[in-house]
């Protein structure tokens, strides 16, 4: 058997130790993995950047929706009240803007039937007629001057109000002025005005009363009906 020459063995060893070549399919596989990884990182970046941008807009949208709901609730409140008395009906426009808390309580009491059967127990000509819980003789002079929290408007004729003293003590009488009375500004909270039925107010004003301004015949409120329009 012939011997392999040392020089031939050296060349074979060099060929075995040489770098191995990567196949085309393997190279394509690694490239695809790299592309997918880059795409994933890019998509993640876009997602978080969009979320950061849209977050304030979402909060603004929610805030605007809440404001819309509040405004809608305000517009749904009744604007008028029909005071049905034993002498006829008196239609009153409610001042929701100038006395919102008082109007809200008035509406709540109407819905609970608070004013049904309430009597006009004080009637003073050219002054006021008052419906509420009778406190006996001298009730009209028993004014409580609490509550300068409310800056009531000038009390013209046919204005609807409630006593500050009663209101701040969880009571609610009704007063309708029959003449301009500026000295009542510290005593009444005006929350409406008569727009129809002035003749009914005047008829109540003209009833006979005793020395304590109490009507000699019973005149009462049969009901108060709330309306959005008249």
Tab-separated table of N, CA and C in Angstrom, residues 3-84:
chain	number	residue	atom	x	y	z
A	3	UNK	N	2.309	4.937	0.585
A	3	UNK	CA	2.250	5.930	1.655
A	3	UNK	C	1.731	7.262	1.137
A	4	UNK	N	0.923	7.946	2.088
A	4	UNK	CA	0.437	9.303	1.749
A	4	UNK	C	1.534	10.267	2.132
A	5	UNK	N	1.799	11.113	1.226
A	5	UNK	CA	2.878	12.034	1.459
A	5	UNK	C	2.503	13.043	2.522
A	6	UNK	N	3.425	13.483	3.355
A	6	UNK	CA	3.141	14.485	4.403
A	6	UNK	C	2.526	15.760	3.873
A	7	UNK	N	2.909	16.155	2.714
A	7	UNK	CA	2.361	17.402	2.151
A	7	UNK	C	0.886	17.247	1.845
A	8	UNK	N	0.459	16.090	1.376
A	8	UNK	CA	-0.964	15.842	1.085
A	8	UNK	C	-1.777	15.819	2.370
A	9	UNK	N	-1.193	15.229	3.445
A	9	UNK	CA	-1.898	15.212	4.738
A	9	UNK	C	-2.103	16.623	5.271
A	10	UNK	N	-1.156	17.482	5.114
A	10	UNK	CA	-1.256	18.876	5.590
A	10	UNK	C	-2.373	19.605	4.869
A	11	UNK	N	-2.518	19.373	3.568
A	11	UNK	CA	-3.575	20.049	2.793
A	11	UNK	C	-4.961	19.561	3.215
A	12	UNK	N	-5.095	18.234	3.471
A	12	UNK	CA	-6.384	17.691	3.934
A	12	UNK	C	-6.781	18.275	5.285
A	13	UNK	N	-5.785	18.441	6.193
A	13	UNK	CA	-6.067	19.010	7.526
A	13	UNK	C	-6.545	20.439	7.428
A	14	UNK	N	-5.971	21.200	6.551
A	14	UNK	CA	-6.381	22.596	6.370
A	14	UNK	C	-7.815	22.703	5.874
A	15	UNK	N	-8.160	21.769	4.940
A	15	UNK	CA	-9.531	21.801	4.413
A	15	UNK	C	-10.558	21.495	5.490
A	16	UNK	N	-10.243	20.565	6.411
A	16	UNK	CA	-11.170	20.214	7.500
A	16	UNK	C	-11.342	21.347	8.488
A	17	UNK	N	-10.302	22.117	8.785
A	17	UNK	CA	-10.366	23.198	9.757
A	17	UNK	C	-10.929	24.485	9.180
A	18	UNK	N	-11.174	24.587	7.949
A	18	UNK	CA	-11.692	25.813	7.328
A	18	UNK	C	-13.103	26.133	7.768
A	19	UNK	N	-13.527	27.398	7.672
A	19	UNK	CA	-14.878	27.833	8.111
A	19	UNK	C	-15.961	27.105	7.346
A	20	UNK	N	-17.024	26.710	8.145
A	20	UNK	CA	-18.162	26.036	7.512
A	20	UNK	C	-19.112	27.081	6.944
A	21	UNK	N	-19.688	26.843	5.805
A	21	UNK	CA	-20.603	27.774	5.136
A	21	UNK	C	-22.031	27.589	5.654
A	22	UNK	N	-22.824	28.784	5.964
A	22	UNK	CA	-24.232	28.732	6.420
A	22	UNK	C	-25.118	28.593	5.202
A	23	UNK	N	-26.091	27.714	5.305
A	23	UNK	CA	-26.973	27.484	4.170
A	23	UNK	C	-27.903	28.690	3.969
A	24	UNK	N	-28.441	28.839	2.771
A	24	UNK	CA	-29.318	29.968	2.423
A	24	UNK	C	-30.594	29.953	3.253
A	25	UNK	N	-31.143	28.769	3.494
A	25	UNK	CA	-32.398	28.688	4.274
A	25	UNK	C	-32.194	29.143	5.710
A	26	UNK	N	-31.026	28.803	6.286
A	26	UNK	CA	-30.742	29.239	7.659
A	26	UNK	C	-30.615	30.753	7.729
A	27	UNK	N	-29.957	31.340	6.758
A	27	UNK	CA	-29.788	32.793	6.723
A	27	UNK	C	-31.146	33.493	6.617
A	28	UNK	N	-32.013	32.979	5.766
A	28	UNK	CA	-33.353	33.571	5.603
A	28	UNK	C	-34.137	33.479	6.910
A	29	UNK	N	-33.996	32.337	7.612
A	29	UNK	CA	-34.705	32.144	8.886
A	29	UNK	C	-34.289	33.202	9.915
A	30	UNK	N	-32.985	33.435	10.039
A	30	UNK	CA	-32.504	34.434	10.995
A	30	UNK	C	-32.930	35.859	10.611
A	31	UNK	N	-32.948	36.123	9.331
A	31	UNK	CA	-33.388	37.454	8.862
A	31	UNK	C	-34.857	37.682	9.212
A	32	UNK	N	-35.681	36.639	9.017
A	32	UNK	CA	-37.113	36.763	9.338
A	32	UNK	C	-37.307	37.007	10.828
A	33	UNK	N	-36.550	36.318	11.671
A	33	UNK	CA	-36.656	36.543	13.119
A	33	UNK	C	-36.304	37.987	13.467
A	34	UNK	N	-35.262	38.506	12.850
A	34	UNK	CA	-34.843	39.891	13.095
A	34	UNK	C	-35.933	40.883	12.673
A	35	UNK	N	-36.531	40.641	11.485
A	35	UNK	CA	-37.586	41.534	10.975
A	35	UNK	C	-38.797	41.526	11.909
A	36	UNK	N	-39.201	40.314	12.361
A	36	UNK	CA	-40.345	40.201	13.270
A	36	UNK	C	-40.067	40.931	14.581
A	37	UNK	N	-38.880	40.813	15.097
A	37	UNK	CA	-38.516	41.480	16.348
A	37	UNK	C	-38.560	43.006	16.196
A	38	UNK	N	-38.023	43.498	15.098
A	38	UNK	CA	-38.056	44.954	14.844
A	38	UNK	C	-39.495	45.432	14.712
A	39	UNK	N	-40.334	44.682	13.993
A	39	UNK	CA	-41.739	45.067	13.817
A	39	UNK	C	-42.470	45.092	15.156
A	40	UNK	N	-42.222	44.090	16.000
A	40	UNK	CA	-42.861	44.027	17.318
A	40	UNK	C	-42.480	45.237	18.170
A	41	UNK	N	-41.196	45.585	18.181
A	41	UNK	CA	-40.742	46.748	18.944
A	41	UNK	C	-41.368	48.042	18.419
A	42	UNK	N	-41.462	48.163	17.097
A	42	UNK	CA	-42.049	49.361	16.495
A	42	UNK	C	-43.546	49.469	16.828
A	43	UNK	N	-44.261	48.339	16.733
A	43	UNK	CA	-45.696	48.335	17.042
A	43	UNK	C	-45.942	48.684	18.507
A	44	UNK	N	-45.112	48.140	19.393
A	44	UNK	CA	-45.248	48.462	20.820
A	44	UNK	C	-45.030	49.936	21.079
A	45	UNK	N	-44.044	50.513	20.434
A	45	UNK	CA	-43.765	51.956	20.591
A	45	UNK	C	-44.953	52.798	20.125
A	46	UNK	N	-45.507	52.454	18.952
A	46	UNK	CA	-46.654	53.217	18.421
A	46	UNK	C	-47.861	53.112	19.346
A	47	UNK	N	-48.097	51.914	19.885
A	47	UNK	CA	-49.244	51.716	20.777
A	47	UNK	C	-49.159	52.624	22.003
A	48	UNK	N	-48.032	52.648	22.667
A	48	UNK	CA	-47.895	53.439	23.891
A	48	UNK	C	-47.847	54.926	23.609
A	49	UNK	N	-47.258	55.300	22.462
A	49	UNK	CA	-47.230	56.735	22.131
A	49	UNK	C	-48.626	57.250	21.824
A	50	UNK	N	-49.458	56.442	21.123
A	50	UNK	CA	-50.849	56.841	20.841
A	50	UNK	C	-51.656	56.916	22.112
A	51	UNK	N	-51.472	55.963	23.027
A	51	UNK	CA	-52.224	55.958	24.279
A	51	UNK	C	-51.918	57.199	25.119
A	52	UNK	N	-50.643	57.585	25.143
A	52	UNK	CA	-50.243	58.782	25.883
A	52	UNK	C	-50.880	60.022	25.292
A	53	UNK	N	-50.991	60.057	23.963
A	53	UNK	CA	-51.573	61.231	23.285
A	53	UNK	C	-53.073	61.299	23.485
A	54	UNK	N	-53.751	60.144	23.420
A	54	UNK	CA	-55.208	60.133	23.487
A	54	UNK	C	-55.750	60.197	24.899
A	55	UNK	N	-54.922	59.905	25.904
A	55	UNK	CA	-55.410	59.876	27.282
A	55	UNK	C	-56.033	61.201	27.716
A	56	UNK	N	-55.349	62.368	27.536
A	56	UNK	CA	-55.966	63.642	27.930
A	56	UNK	C	-57.258	63.906	27.184
A	57	UNK	N	-57.295	63.524	25.873
A	57	UNK	CA	-58.509	63.752	25.089
A	57	UNK	C	-59.678	62.950	25.655
A	58	UNK	N	-59.371	61.717	26.132
A	58	UNK	CA	-60.436	60.885	26.703
A	58	UNK	C	-60.991	61.530	27.963
A	59	UNK	N	-60.087	62.062	28.814
A	59	UNK	CA	-60.532	62.723	30.030
A	59	UNK	C	-61.371	63.950	29.709
A	60	UNK	N	-60.959	64.712	28.690
A	60	UNK	CA	-61.723	65.899	28.280
A	60	UNK	C	-63.101	65.487	27.805
A	61	UNK	N	-63.168	64.387	27.034
A	61	UNK	CA	-64.447	63.907	26.516
A	61	UNK	C	-65.378	63.506	27.652
A	62	UNK	N	-64.839	62.784	28.657
A	62	UNK	CA	-65.654	62.375	29.808
A	62	UNK	C	-66.140	63.595	30.565
A	63	UNK	N	-65.267	64.597	30.750
A	63	UNK	CA	-65.636	65.819	31.465
A	63	UNK	C	-66.755	66.554	30.722
A	64	UNK	N	-66.627	66.620	29.391
A	64	UNK	CA	-67.656	67.297	28.594
A	64	UNK	C	-68.979	66.545	28.684
A	65	UNK	N	-68.915	65.204	28.683
A	65	UNK	CA	-70.149	64.409	28.798
A	65	UNK	C	-70.831	64.655	30.141
A	66	UNK	N	-70.029	64.746	31.222
A	66	UNK	CA	-70.605	64.996	32.549
A	66	UNK	C	-71.263	66.363	32.591
A	67	UNK	N	-70.609	67.370	31.986
A	67	UNK	CA	-71.194	68.713	31.942
A	67	UNK	C	-72.498	68.707	31.166
A	68	UNK	N	-72.525	67.933	30.070
A	68	UNK	CA	-73.750	67.852	29.260
A	68	UNK	C	-74.888	67.251	30.070
A	69	UNK	N	-74.563	66.210	30.868
A	69	UNK	CA	-75.587	65.573	31.704
A	69	UNK	C	-76.121	66.552	32.732
A	70	UNK	N	-75.200	67.308	33.381
A	70	UNK	CA	-75.613	68.294	34.388
A	70	UNK	C	-76.510	69.354	33.773
A	71	UNK	N	-76.103	69.860	32.577
A	71	UNK	CA	-76.913	70.882	31.918
A	71	UNK	C	-78.271	70.322	31.528
A	72	UNK	N	-78.285	69.053	31.089
A	72	UNK	CA	-79.546	68.424	30.709
A	72	UNK	C	-80.482	68.321	31.907
A	73	UNK	N	-79.918	67.951	33.083
A	73	UNK	CA	-80.728	67.840	34.294
A	73	UNK	C	-81.308	69.201	34.680
A	74	UNK	N	-80.480	70.247	34.531
A	74	UNK	CA	-80.953	71.591	34.863
A	74	UNK	C	-82.104	71.988	33.954
A	75	UNK	N	-81.960	71.682	32.649
A	75	UNK	CA	-83.002	72.077	31.710
A	75	UNK	C	-84.279	71.271	31.905
A	76	UNK	N	-84.165	70.077	32.535
A	76	UNK	CA	-85.338	69.244	32.772
A	76	UNK	C	-86.164	69.721	33.973
A	77	UNK	N	-85.616	70.616	34.784
A	77	UNK	CA	-86.358	71.093	35.955
A	77	UNK	C	-87.581	71.889	35.507
A	78	UNK	N	-88.704	71.746	36.227
A	78	UNK	CA	-89.896	72.533	35.883
A	78	UNK	C	-89.618	74.030	35.986
A	79	UNK	N	-90.184	74.791	35.081
A	79	UNK	CA	-89.986	76.243	35.077
A	79	UNK	C	-91.182	76.984	35.658
A	80	UNK	N	-92.296	76.276	35.819
A	80	UNK	CA	-93.517	76.935	36.298
A	80	UNK	C	-94.216	76.060	37.337
A	81	UNK	N	-94.988	76.719	38.167
A	81	UNK	CA	-95.810	76.016	39.155
A	81	UNK	C	-97.217	76.600	39.109
A	82	UNK	N	-98.204	75.734	39.100
A	82	UNK	CA	-99.605	76.166	39.129
A	82	UNK	C	-100.128	75.913	40.540
A	83	UNK	N	-100.355	77.009	41.274
A	83	UNK	CA	-100.876	76.915	42.646
A	83	UNK	C	-102.398	76.927	42.555
A	84	UNK	N	-102.998	75.777	42.796
A	84	UNK	CA	-104.454	75.646	42.688
A	84	UNK	C	-105.065	75.918	44.061
